[in-house]
Coordinates of C-alpha atoms and ligand atoms in Angstrom, one line a residue:
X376 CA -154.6 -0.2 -73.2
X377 CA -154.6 3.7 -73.7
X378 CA -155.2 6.4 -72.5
X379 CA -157.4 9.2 -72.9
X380 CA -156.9 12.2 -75.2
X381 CA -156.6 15.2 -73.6
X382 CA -160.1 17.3 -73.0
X383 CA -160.2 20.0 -76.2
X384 CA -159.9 23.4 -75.5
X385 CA -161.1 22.4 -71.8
X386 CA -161.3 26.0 -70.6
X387 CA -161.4 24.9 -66.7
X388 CA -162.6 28.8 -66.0
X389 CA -165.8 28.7 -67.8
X390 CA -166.2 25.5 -66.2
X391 CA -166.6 25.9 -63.0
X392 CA -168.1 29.4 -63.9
X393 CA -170.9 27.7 -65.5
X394 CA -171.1 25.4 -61.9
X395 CA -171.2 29.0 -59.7
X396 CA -174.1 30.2 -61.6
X397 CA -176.1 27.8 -61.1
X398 CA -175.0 27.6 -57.2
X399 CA -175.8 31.1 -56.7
X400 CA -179.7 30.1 -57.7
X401 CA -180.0 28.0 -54.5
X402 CA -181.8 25.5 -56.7
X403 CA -179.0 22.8 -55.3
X404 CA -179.8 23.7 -52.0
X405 CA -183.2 22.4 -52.1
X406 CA -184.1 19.3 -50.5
X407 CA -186.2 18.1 -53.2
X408 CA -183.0 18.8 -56.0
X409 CA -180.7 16.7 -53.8
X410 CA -182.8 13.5 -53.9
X411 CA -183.8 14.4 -57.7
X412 CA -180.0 14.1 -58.2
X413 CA -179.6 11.2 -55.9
X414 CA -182.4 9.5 -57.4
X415 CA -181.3 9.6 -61.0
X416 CA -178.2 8.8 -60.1
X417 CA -179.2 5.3 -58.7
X418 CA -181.5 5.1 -62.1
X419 CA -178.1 5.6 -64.3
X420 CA -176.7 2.9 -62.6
X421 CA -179.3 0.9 -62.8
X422 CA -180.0 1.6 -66.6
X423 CA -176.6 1.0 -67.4
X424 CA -175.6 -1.6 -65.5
X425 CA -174.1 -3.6 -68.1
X426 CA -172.4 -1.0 -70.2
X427 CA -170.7 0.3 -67.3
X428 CA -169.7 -3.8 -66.1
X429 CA -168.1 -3.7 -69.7
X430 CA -165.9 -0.7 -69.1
X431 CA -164.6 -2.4 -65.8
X432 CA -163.8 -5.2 -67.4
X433 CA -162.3 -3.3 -70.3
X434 CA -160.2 -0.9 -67.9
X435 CA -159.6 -3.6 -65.3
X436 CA -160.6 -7.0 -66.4
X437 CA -163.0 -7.1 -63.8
X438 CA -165.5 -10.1 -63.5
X439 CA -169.2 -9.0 -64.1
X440 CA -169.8 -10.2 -59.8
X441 CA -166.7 -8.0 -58.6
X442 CA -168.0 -5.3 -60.8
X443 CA -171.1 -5.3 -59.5
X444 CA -170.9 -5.9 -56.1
X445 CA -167.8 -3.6 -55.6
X446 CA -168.5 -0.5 -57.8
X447 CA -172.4 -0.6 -58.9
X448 CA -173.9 -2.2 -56.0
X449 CA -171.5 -0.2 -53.6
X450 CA -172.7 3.3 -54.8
X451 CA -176.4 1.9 -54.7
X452 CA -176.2 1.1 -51.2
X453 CA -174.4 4.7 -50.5
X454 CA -177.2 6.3 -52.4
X455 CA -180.0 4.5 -50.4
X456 CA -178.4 4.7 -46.9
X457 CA -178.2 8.9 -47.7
X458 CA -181.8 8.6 -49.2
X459 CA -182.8 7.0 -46.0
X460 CA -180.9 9.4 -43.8
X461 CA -181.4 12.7 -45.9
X462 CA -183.8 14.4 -43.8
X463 CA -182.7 13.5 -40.1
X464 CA -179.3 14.5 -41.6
X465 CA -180.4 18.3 -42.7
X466 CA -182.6 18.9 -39.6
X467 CA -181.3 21.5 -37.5
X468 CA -179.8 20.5 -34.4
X469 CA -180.6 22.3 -31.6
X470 CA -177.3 23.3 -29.3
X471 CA -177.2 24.0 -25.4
X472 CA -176.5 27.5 -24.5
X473 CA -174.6 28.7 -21.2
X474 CA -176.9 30.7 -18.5
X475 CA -175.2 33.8 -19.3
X476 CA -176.9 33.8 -22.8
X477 CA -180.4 32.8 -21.9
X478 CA -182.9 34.0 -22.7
X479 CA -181.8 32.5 -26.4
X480 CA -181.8 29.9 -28.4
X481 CA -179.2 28.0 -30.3
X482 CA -178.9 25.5 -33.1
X483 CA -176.5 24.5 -36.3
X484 CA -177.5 23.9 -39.6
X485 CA -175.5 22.1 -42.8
X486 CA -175.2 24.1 -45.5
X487 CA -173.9 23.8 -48.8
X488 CA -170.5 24.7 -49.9
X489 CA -170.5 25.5 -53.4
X490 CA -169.0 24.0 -55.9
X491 CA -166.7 20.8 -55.0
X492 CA -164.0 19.5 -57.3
X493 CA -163.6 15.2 -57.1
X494 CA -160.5 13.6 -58.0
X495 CA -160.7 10.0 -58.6
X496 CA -158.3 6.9 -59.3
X497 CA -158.4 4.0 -61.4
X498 CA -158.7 1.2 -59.3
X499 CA -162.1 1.6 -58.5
X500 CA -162.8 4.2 -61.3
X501 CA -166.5 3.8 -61.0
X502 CA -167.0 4.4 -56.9
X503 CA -164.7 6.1 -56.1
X504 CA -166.1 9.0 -58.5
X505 CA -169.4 8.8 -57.7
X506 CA -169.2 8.0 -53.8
X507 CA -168.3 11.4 -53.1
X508 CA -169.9 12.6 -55.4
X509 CA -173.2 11.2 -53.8
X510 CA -172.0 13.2 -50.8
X511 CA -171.2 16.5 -53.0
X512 CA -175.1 16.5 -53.8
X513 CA -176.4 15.5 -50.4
X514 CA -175.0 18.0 -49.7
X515 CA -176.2 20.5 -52.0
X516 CA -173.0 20.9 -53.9
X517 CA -172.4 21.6 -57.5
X518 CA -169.8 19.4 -58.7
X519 CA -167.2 18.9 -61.6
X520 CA -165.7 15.3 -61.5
X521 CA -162.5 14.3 -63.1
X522 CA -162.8 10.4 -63.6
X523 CA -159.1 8.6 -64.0
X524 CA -157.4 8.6 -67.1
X525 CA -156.1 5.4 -66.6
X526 CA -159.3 3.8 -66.6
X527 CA -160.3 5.3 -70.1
X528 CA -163.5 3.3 -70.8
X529 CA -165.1 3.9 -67.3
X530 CA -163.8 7.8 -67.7
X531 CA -165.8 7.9 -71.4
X532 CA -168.7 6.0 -69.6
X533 CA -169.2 8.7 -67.2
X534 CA -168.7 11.7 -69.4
X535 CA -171.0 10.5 -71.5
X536 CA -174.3 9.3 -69.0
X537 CA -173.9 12.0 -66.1
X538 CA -174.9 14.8 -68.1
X539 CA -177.8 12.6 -69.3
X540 CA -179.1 11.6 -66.0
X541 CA -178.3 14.7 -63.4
X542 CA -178.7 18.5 -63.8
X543 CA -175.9 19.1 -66.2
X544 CA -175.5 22.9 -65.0
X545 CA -175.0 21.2 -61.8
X546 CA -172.8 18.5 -62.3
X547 CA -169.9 18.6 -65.1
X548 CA -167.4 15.9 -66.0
X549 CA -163.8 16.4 -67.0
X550 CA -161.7 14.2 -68.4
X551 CA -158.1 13.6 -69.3
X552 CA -154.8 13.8 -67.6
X553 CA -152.3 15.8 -65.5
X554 CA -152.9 18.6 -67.9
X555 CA -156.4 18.9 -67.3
X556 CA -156.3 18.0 -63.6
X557 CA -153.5 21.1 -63.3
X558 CA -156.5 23.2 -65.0
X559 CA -158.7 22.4 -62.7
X560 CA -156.4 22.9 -59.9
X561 CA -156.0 26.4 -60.2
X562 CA -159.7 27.3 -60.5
X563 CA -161.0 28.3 -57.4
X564 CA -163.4 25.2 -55.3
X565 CA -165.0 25.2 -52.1
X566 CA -163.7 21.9 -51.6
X567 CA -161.5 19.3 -53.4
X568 CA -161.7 15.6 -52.5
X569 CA -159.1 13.9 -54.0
X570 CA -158.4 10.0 -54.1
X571 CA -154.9 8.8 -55.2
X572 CA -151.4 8.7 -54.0
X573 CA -149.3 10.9 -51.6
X574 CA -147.5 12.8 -53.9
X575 CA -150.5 14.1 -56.1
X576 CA -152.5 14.5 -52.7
X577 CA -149.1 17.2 -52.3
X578 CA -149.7 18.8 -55.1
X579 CA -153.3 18.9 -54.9
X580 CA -152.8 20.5 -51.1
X581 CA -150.7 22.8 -52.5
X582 CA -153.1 24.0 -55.1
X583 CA -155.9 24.5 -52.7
X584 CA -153.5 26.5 -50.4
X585 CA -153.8 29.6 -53.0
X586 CA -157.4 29.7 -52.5
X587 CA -157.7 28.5 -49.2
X588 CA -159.7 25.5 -50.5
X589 CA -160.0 22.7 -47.6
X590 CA -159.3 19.2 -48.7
X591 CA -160.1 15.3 -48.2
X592 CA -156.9 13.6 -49.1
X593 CA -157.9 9.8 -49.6
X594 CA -154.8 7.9 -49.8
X595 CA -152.8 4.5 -49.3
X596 CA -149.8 2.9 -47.9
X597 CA -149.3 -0.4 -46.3
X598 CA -151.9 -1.6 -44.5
X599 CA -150.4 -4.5 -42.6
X600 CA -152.7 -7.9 -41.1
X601 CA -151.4 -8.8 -37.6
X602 CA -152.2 -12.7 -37.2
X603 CA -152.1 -14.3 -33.9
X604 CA -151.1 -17.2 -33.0
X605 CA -154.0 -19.7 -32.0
X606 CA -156.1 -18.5 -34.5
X607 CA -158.5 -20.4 -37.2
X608 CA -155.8 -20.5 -40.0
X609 CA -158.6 -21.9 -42.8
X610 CA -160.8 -19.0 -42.1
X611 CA -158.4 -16.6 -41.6
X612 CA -156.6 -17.6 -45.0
X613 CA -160.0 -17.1 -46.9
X614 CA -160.6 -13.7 -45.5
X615 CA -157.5 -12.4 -46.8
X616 CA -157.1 -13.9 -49.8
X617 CA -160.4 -12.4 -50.5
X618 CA -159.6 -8.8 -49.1
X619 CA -156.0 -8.8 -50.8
X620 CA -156.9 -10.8 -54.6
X621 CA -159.6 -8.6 -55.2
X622 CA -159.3 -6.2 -57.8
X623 CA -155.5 -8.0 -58.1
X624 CA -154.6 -6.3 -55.2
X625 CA -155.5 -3.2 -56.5
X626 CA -157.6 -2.1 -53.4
X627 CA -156.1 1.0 -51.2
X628 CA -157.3 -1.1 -48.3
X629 CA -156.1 -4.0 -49.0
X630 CA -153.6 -6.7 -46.7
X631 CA -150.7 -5.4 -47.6
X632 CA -148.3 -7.7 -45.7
X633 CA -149.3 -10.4 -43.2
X634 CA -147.1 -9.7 -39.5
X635 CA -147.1 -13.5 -38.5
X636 CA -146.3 -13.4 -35.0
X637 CA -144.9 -16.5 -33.2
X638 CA -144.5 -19.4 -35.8
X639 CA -147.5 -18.7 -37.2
X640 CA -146.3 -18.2 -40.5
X641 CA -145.0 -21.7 -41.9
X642 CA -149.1 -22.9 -40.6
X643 CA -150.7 -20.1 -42.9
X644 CA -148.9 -20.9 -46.2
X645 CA -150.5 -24.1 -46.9
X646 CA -154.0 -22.8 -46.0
X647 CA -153.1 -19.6 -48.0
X648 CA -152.6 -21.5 -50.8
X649 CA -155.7 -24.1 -50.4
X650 CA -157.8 -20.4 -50.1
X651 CA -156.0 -19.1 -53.6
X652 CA -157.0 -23.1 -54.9
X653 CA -160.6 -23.0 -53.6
X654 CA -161.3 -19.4 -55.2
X655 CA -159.4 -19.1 -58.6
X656 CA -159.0 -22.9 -59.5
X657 CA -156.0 -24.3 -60.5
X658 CA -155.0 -22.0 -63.2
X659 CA -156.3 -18.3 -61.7
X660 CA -155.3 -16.4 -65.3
X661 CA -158.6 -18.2 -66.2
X662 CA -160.9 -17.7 -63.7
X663 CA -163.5 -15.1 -64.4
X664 CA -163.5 -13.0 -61.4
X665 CA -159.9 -12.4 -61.4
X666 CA -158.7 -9.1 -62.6
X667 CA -155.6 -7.2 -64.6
X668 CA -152.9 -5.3 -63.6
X669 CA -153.8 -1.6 -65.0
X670 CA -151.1 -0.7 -67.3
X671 CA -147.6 -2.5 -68.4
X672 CA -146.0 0.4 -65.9
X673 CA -147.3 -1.0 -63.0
X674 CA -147.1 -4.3 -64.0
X675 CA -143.3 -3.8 -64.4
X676 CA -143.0 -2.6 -60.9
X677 CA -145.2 -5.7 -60.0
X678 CA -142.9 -8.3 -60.9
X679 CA -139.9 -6.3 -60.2
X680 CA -140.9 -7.1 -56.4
X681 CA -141.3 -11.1 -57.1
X682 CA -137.8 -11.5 -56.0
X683 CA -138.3 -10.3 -52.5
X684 CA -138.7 -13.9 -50.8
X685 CA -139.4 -17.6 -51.5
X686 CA -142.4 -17.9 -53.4
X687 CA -145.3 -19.7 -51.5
X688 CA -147.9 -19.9 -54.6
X689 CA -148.0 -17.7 -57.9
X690 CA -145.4 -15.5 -59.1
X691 CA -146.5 -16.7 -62.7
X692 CA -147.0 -13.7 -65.2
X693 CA -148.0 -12.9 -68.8
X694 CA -147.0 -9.4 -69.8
X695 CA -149.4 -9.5 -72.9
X696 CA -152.6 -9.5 -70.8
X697 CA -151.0 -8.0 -67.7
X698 CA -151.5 -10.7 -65.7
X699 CA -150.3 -11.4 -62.1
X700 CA -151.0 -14.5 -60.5
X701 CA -152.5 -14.5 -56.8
X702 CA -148.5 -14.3 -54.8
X703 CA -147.5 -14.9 -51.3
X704 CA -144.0 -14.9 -50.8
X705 CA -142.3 -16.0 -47.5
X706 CA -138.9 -15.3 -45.6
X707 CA -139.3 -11.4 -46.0
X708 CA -136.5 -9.3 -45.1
X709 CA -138.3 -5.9 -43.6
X710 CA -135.3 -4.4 -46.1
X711 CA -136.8 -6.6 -48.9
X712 CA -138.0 -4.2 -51.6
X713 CA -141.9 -5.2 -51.2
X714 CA -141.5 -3.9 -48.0
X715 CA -141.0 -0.6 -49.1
X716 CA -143.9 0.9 -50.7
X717 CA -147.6 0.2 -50.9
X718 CA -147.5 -3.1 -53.1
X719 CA -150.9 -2.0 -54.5
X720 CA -150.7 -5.7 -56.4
X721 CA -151.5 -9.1 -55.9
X722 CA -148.3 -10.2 -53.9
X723 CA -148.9 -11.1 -50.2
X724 CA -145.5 -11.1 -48.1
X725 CA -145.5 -12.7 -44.7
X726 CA -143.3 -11.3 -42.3
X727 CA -142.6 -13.1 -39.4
X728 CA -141.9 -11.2 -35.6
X729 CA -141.3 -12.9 -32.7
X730 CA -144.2 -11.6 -30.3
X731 CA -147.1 -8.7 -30.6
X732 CA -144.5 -6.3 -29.1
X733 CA -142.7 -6.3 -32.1
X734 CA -145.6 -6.0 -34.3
X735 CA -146.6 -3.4 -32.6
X736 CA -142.9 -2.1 -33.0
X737 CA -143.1 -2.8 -36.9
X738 CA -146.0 -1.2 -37.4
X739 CA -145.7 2.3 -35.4
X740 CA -142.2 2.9 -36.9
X741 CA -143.6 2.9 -40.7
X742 CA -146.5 5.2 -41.8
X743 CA -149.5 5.2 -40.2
X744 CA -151.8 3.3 -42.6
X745 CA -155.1 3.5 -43.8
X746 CA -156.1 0.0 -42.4
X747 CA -154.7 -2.3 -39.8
X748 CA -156.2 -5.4 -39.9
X749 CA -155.7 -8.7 -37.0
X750 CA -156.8 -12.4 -36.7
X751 CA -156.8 -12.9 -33.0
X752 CA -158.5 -14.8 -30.2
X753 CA -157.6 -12.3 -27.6
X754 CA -159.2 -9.6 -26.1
X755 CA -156.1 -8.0 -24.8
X756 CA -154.1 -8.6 -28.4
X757 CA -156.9 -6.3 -29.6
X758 CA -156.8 -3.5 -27.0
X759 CA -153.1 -3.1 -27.4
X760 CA -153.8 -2.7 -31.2
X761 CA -156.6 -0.5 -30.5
X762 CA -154.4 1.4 -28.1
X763 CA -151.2 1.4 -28.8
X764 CA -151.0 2.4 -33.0
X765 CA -152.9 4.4 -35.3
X766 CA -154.6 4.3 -38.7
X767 CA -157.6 5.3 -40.6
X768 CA -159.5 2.5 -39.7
X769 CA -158.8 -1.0 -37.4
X770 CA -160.7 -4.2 -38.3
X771 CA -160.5 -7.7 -36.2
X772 CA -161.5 -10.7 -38.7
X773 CA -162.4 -9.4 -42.2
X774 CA -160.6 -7.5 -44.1
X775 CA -161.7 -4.5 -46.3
X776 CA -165.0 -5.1 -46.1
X777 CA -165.4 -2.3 -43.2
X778 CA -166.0 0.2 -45.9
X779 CA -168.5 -0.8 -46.8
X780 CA -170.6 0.2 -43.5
X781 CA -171.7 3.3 -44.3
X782 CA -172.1 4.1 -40.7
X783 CA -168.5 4.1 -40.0
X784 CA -166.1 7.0 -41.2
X785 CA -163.6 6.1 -44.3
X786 CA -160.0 7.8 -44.5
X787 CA -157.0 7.9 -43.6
X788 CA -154.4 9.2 -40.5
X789 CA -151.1 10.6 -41.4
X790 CA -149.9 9.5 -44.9
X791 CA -152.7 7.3 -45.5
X792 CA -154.5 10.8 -46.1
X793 CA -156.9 13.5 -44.2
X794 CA -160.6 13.5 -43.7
X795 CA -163.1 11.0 -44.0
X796 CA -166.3 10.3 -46.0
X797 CA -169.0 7.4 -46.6
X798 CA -172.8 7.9 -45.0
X799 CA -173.1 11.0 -42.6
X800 CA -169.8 11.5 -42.6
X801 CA -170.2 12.3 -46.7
X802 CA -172.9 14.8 -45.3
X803 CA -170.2 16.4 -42.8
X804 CA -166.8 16.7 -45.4
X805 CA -169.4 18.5 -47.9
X806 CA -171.4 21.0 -45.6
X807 CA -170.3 23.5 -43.8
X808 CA -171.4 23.5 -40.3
X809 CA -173.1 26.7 -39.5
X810 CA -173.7 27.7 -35.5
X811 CA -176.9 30.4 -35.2
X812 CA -177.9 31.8 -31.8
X813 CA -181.4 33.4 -31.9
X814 CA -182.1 36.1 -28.5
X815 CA -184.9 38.2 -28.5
X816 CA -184.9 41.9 -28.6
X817 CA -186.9 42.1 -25.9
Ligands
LIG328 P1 -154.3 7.9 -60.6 O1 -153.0 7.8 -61.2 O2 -155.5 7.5 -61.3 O3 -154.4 9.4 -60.0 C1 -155.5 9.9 -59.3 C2 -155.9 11.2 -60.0 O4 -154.9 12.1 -59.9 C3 -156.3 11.1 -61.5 O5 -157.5 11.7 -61.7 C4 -155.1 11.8 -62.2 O6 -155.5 12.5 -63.3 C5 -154.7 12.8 -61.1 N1 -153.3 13.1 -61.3 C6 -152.3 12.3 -61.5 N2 -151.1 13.0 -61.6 C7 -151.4 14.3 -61.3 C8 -150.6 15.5 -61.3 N3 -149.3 15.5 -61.4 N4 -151.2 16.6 -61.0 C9 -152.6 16.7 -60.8 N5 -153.4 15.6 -60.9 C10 -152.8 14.4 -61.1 O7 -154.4 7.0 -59.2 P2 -153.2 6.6 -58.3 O8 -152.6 7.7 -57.5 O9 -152.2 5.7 -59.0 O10 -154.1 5.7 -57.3 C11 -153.5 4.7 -56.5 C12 -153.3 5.2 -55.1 O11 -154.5 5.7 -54.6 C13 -152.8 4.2 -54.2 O12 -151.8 4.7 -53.3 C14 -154.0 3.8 -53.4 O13 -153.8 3.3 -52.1 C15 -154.7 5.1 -53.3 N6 -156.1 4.9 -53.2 C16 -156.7 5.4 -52.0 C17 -158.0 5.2 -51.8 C18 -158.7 5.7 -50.6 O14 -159.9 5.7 -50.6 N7 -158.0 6.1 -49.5 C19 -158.8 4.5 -52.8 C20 -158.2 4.1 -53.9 C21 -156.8 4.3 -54.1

């Protein structure tokens, strides 16, 4: 796989000058622009449904149903839900007043920014560009989008059909790499939403700091899946295999490590590998819907964590094709080195504790994380999790697939990042929230 060539002459200035023009018109601010734009955005998509499947499964080896369902389908139903919600979302909302100011009256309105800069990953290279950037132009945002170099076939895809589709003084696309991205940086945004690790997410901070530019950090980190004992081990096998062997692991919210509490963890391995059985076959390197590692870099760092623990299933890999069989390994040291960073891969570690005290212990002295998942029968298990840790988001059952409500928040706490998007909350990161108090002369 390559990488992209660098953006020529990409003179970021003139850029984001050409996107401040066309803000200053107040054209983007109309109603009837912002579901012009959403509108022909679902119409790309549509369109080009199959050439963009391709570049998935060119950048990622994605099966066509993943592809769809994950990146495609995703930002259709984020482009409906805002359709749907568009106008209740821009009414103005009336606010109480104290006596002392009455007569008056009192309300807030969302308005626009300006122009918004989105930085997106590879993982998800289609969605996780354009889901904010369905929110940028809810909004009434102008908006440059840098798509990730390490997806260079989805990046090409969406230079070249954006400018097509939406008002291309409106919206720009920038590709390339670190250079380009550093360009960007020290232009001047009203807003930068950036998806990625922590130690980009610092420098991109640190870039908006000179201008005062307010941020959505999106990140990762280990996102751990408490399991009870008691529980439905066939069910609760399926759901994560699903949540954790998508994308080959590849997912920011993804099971990280299972936190088998009691001796819950010997009972899971068999039914985790009946789950892998049942969903890849036999042999998963060919079965359709099972993806690549990104690049030989990470794939390195991959199987450099295979000797962490006894293998359960998998651990098989061909370097040629990047691919990483579906991996649980068992007997994990917390000092073992898959314990120490985000595996971001499809290797599953069970840990196993001795009660939901130290669980809870495990998990509050690492990072807070950007999921927390648990299979439980009991109410209390779930109020000390609710109560007694943090993360960006908490889900009892199913894994991952809470992101895909648009109703609820997505982000992160701590170093699984800062802010939040998806549905109204899209409509919130991208608007500013302005207070007006109206008292007659009189
Ligand atoms: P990446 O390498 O594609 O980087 C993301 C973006 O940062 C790219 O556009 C890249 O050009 C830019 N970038 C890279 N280095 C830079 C630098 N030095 N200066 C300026 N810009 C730079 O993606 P990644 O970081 O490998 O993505 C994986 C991480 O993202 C994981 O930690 C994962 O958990 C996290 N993630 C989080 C979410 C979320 O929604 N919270 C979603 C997906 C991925």
């Amino acid at each position: 796989m390559t990488t992209l060539a660098p953006t020529p002459d990409l003179d970021a200035a003139t850029v984001v000058d050409r996107l401040r023009t066309t803000f200053a018109t107040r054209r983007t601010a109309a109603t009837d622009w912002r579901r012009g734009q959403l509108t022909a955005l679902r119409t790309l998509l549509t369109d080009h449904r199959d050439e963009l499947l391709a570049a998935l499964a060119a950048d990622l080896g994605k099966g066509p149903e993943e592809g769809y369902r994950t990146e495609i389908g995703f930002t259709l139903n984020e482009i409906d839900h805002t359709l749907d919600h568009l106008d209740a979302w821009l009414a103005p909302r009336p606010a109480e007043l104290p006596e002392r100011l009455l007569p008056a009256t009192a309300h807030t309105v969302r308005e626009p920014l300006g122009v918004v800069l989105v930085i997106a990953p590879w993982n998800y290279p289609l969605q996780l560009a354009l889901s904010p950037l369905v929110g940028a132009l809810a909004a009434g945002n102008c908006a440059v989008v840098k798509p990730s170099e390490l997806a260079p076939a989805t990046s090409a895809a969406l230079a070249r059909l954006l400018p097509r589709y939406l008002d291309a003084e409106a919206v720009a696309v920038v590709e390339g790499a670190v250079p380009e991205t550093t360009a960007l940086l020290a232009q001047r945004f009203d807003h930068i939403f950036y998806t990625g690790n922590g130690a980009v997410g610092r420098i991109v901070m640190a870039a908006a700091a000179r201008h005062l530019t307010p941020v959505t950090l999106e990140l990762g980190g280990k996102s751990p899946a408490v399991l009870d004992p008691g529980v439905d081990l066939a069910t609760t096998a399926r759901r994560l295999v699903a949540g954790k062997f998508l994308n080959a692991g590849q997912t920011c919210v993804a099971p990280d490590y299972v936190l088998a509490v009691g001796d819950t963890a010997k009972d899971l391995e068999r039914h985790l590998a009946e789950a892998v059985h049942e969903v890849y076959g036999a042999d998963p390197a060919t079965a359709p819907e099972y993806g690549r590692i990104v690049n030989e870099r990470h794939f390195d760092r991959l199987t450099a964590l295979l000797d962490g623990g006894r293998t359960v299933i998998g651990g098989t890999h061909h370097r040629a094709d990047r691919y990483l069989a579906p991996t649980v390994l068992a007997d994990i040291s917390p000092d073992a080195p898959v314990m120490q960073e985000e595996i971001f891969g499809p290797i599953l570690p069970i840990v196993a504790v001795p009660d939901l005290d130290a669980a809870i212990a495990f998990i509050n002295e690492r990072d807070k994380p950007l999921a927390l998942y648990a299979f439980t029968d009991s109410e209390e298990t779930k109020h000390r999790l609710l109560t007694e840790t943090s993360s960006g988001g908490l889900a009892f059952g199913l894994p991952v697939a809470h992101l895909t409500a648009p109703g609820l928040p997505f982000g992160g706490v701590g170093e699984s990042g800062m802010g939040r998007y998806h549905g109204e909350y899209s409509m919130e990161t991208f608007s500013h929230t302005k207070a007006v108090l109206d008292k007659p002369l009189g």
